[in-house]
Coordinates of C-alpha atoms in Angstrom, one line a residue:
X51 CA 32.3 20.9 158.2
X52 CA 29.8 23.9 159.3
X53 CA 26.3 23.6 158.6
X54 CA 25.0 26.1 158.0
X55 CA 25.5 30.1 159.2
X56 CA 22.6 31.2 161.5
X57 CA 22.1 34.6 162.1
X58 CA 20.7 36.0 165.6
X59 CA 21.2 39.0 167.4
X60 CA 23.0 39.1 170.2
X61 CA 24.8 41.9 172.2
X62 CA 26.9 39.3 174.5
X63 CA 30.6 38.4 173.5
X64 CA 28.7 34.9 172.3
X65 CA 30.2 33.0 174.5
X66 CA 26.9 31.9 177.1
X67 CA 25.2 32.4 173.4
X68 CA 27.0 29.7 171.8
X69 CA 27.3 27.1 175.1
X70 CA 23.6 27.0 175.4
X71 CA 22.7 26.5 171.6
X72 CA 25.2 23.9 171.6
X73 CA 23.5 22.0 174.8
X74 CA 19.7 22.7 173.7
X75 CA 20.8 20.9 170.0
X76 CA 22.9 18.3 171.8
X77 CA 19.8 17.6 174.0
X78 CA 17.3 17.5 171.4
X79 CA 16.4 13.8 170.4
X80 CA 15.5 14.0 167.2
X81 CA 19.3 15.2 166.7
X82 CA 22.0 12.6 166.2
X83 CA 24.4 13.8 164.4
X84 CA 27.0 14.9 166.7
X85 CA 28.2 18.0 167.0
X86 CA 31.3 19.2 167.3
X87 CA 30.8 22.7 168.0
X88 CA 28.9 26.0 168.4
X89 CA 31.0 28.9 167.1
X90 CA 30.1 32.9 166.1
X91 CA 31.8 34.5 163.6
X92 CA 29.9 37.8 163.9
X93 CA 26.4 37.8 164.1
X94 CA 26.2 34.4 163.2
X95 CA 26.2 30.7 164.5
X96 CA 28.3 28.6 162.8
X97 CA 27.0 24.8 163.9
X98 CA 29.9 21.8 163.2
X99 CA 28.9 18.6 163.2
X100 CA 31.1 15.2 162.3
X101 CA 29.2 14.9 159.3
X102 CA 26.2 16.5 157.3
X103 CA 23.1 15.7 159.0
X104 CA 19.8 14.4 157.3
X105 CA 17.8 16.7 156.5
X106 CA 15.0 16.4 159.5
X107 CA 17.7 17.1 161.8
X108 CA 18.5 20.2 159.2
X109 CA 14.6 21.5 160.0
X110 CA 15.3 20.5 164.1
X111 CA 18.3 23.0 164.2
X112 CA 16.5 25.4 162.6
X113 CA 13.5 25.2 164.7
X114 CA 16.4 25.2 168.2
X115 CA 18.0 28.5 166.2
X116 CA 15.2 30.2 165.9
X117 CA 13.9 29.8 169.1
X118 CA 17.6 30.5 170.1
X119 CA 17.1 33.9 168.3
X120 CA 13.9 34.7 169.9
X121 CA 15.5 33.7 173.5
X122 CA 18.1 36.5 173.0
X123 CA 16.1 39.0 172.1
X124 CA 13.4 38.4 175.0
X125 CA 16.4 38.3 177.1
X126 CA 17.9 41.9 175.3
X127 CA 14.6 43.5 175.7
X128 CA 14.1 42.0 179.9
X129 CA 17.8 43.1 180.5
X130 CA 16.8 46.6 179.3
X131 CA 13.7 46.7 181.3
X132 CA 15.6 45.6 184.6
X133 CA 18.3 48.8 183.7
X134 CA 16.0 51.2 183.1
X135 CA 13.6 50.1 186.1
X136 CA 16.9 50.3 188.3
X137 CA 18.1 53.5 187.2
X138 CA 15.1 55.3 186.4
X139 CA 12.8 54.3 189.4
X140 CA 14.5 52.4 191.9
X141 CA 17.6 54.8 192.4
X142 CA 15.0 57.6 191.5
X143 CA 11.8 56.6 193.8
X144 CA 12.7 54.0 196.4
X145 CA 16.0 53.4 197.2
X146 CA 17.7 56.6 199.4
X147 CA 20.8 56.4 201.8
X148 CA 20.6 57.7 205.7
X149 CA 22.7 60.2 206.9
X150 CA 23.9 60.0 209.5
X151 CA 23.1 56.9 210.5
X152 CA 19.7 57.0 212.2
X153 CA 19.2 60.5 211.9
X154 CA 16.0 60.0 209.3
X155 CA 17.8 61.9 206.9
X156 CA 17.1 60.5 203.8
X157 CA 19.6 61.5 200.2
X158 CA 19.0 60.5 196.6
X159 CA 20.7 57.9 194.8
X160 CA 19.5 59.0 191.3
X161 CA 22.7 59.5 188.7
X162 CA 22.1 63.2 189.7
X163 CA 22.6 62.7 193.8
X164 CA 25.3 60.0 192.6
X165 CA 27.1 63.1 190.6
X166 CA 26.6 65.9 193.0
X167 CA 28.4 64.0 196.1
X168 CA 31.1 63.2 192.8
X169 CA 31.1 67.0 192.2
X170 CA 31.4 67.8 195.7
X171 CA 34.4 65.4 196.8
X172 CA 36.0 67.0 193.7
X173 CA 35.7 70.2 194.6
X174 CA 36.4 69.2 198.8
X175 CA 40.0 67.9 197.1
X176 CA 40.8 71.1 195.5
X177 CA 40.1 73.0 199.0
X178 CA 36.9 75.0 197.4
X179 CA 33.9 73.6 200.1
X180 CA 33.8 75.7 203.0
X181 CA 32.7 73.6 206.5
X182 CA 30.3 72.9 207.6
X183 CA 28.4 72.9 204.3
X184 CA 24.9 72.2 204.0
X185 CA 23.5 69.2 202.1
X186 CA 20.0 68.7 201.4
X187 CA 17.5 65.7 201.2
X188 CA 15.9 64.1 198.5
X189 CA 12.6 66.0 199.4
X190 CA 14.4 68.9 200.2
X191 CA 12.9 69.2 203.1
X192 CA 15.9 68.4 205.6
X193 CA 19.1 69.5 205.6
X194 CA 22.4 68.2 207.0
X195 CA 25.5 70.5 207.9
X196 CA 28.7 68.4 206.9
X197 CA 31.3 69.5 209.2
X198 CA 34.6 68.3 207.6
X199 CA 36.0 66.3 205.0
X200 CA 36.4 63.1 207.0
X201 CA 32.1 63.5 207.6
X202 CA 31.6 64.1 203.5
X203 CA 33.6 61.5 202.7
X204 CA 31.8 59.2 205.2
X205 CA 28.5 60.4 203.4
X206 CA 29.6 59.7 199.9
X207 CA 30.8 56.1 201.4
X208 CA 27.5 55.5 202.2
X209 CA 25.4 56.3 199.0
X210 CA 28.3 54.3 197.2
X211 CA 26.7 51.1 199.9
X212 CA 23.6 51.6 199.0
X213 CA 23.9 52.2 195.3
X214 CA 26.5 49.5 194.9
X215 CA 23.9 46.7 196.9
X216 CA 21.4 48.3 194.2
X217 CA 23.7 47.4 191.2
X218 CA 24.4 43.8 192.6
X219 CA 20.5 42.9 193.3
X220 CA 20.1 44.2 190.1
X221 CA 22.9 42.4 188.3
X222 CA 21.9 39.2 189.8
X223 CA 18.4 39.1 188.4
X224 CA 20.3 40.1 184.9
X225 CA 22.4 37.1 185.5
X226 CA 19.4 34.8 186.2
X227 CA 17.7 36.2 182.8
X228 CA 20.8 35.5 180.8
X229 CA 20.9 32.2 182.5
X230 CA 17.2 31.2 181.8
X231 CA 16.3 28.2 179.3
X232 CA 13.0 29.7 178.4
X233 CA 11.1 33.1 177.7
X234 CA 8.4 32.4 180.1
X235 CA 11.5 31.8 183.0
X236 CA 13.1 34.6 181.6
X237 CA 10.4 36.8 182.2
X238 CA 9.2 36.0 185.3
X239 CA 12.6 36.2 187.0
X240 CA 12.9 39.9 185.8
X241 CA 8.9 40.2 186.8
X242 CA 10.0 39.5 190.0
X243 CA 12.6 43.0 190.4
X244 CA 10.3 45.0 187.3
X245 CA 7.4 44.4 190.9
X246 CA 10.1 45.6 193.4

């Protein structure tokens, strides 16, 4: 039988949603009534047990679902933060890709470098860039004569390295977030790339 329908925001599929409010009401004490299972339907969790529990264990799975709720939605909001800081400072501010190699030359990875070198090897394929064709850096205060397609394609490589080991550091701290037990671990593992 379900007891009863809880609703909490959440913009995951529900599946990490539901396996950790099934293990934090499985692990609570005062609950022993067992449960069968965590489902979503929706928006909301749908909590099974083998039978109706009391009603003190009623009150302790509403206490775990509400913190539950509030879990997700500090997690929501720190997942935000950690996309926006990546995209909007990170790729913008501090993270640039070398080229060539050793040369000092230092190129965006903001979405607008990321979708110039795009535009570019588009327009390489259709036989429109002339060599060598000059690229600027980030500062614009270098320059950089690419002197075939082999040595833009090279280039464009390389920003995809270095944007692509941005994504993953990134996406790992996400992971770790959606992962936490807790707000206060929750926030301190994004504090940790919102300092970087």
């Amino acid at each position: 039988m379900a007891f009863p329908d809880y609703t909490a925001a959440d913009t995951s599929d529900g599946t990490l949603s539901t396996v950790l409010l099934g293990k934090q009401i499985e692990a609570e004490p005062l609950i022993t009534t067992e449960l069968l299972a965590v489902t979503q339907k929706g928006s909301n969790f749908v909590l099974v047990f083998i039978s109706t529990p009391p009603a003190i264990e009623q009150i302790e799975c509403d206490t775990k679902v509400a913190a539950h709720k509030n879990l997700e939605a500090v997690r929501d909001r720190l997942v935000s933060e950690i996309k926006t800081h990546r995209d909007e400072k990170r790729l913008v501010e501090d993270i640039f890709f070398e080229y060539p190699a050793a040369s000092g030359n230092l190129f965006g990875c903001s979405a607008a470098s990321q979708d110039n070198w795009g535009k570019l090897a588009t327009l390489d394929a259709q036989g429109a860039v002339t060599y060598p064709y000059t690229v600027t850096t980030h500062d614009e205060r270098g320059s950089y004569n690419l002197i075939d397609t082999a040595d833009r394609q090279t280039a464009t490589a390389t920003i995809a390295v270095v944007v692509e080991g941005e994504r993953a550091l990134a996406a790992g701290y996400i992971a770790d977030v959606l992962a936490a037990l807790d707000e206060a671990t929750a926030q301190a593992i994004a504090n940790t790339y919102l300092a970087l």
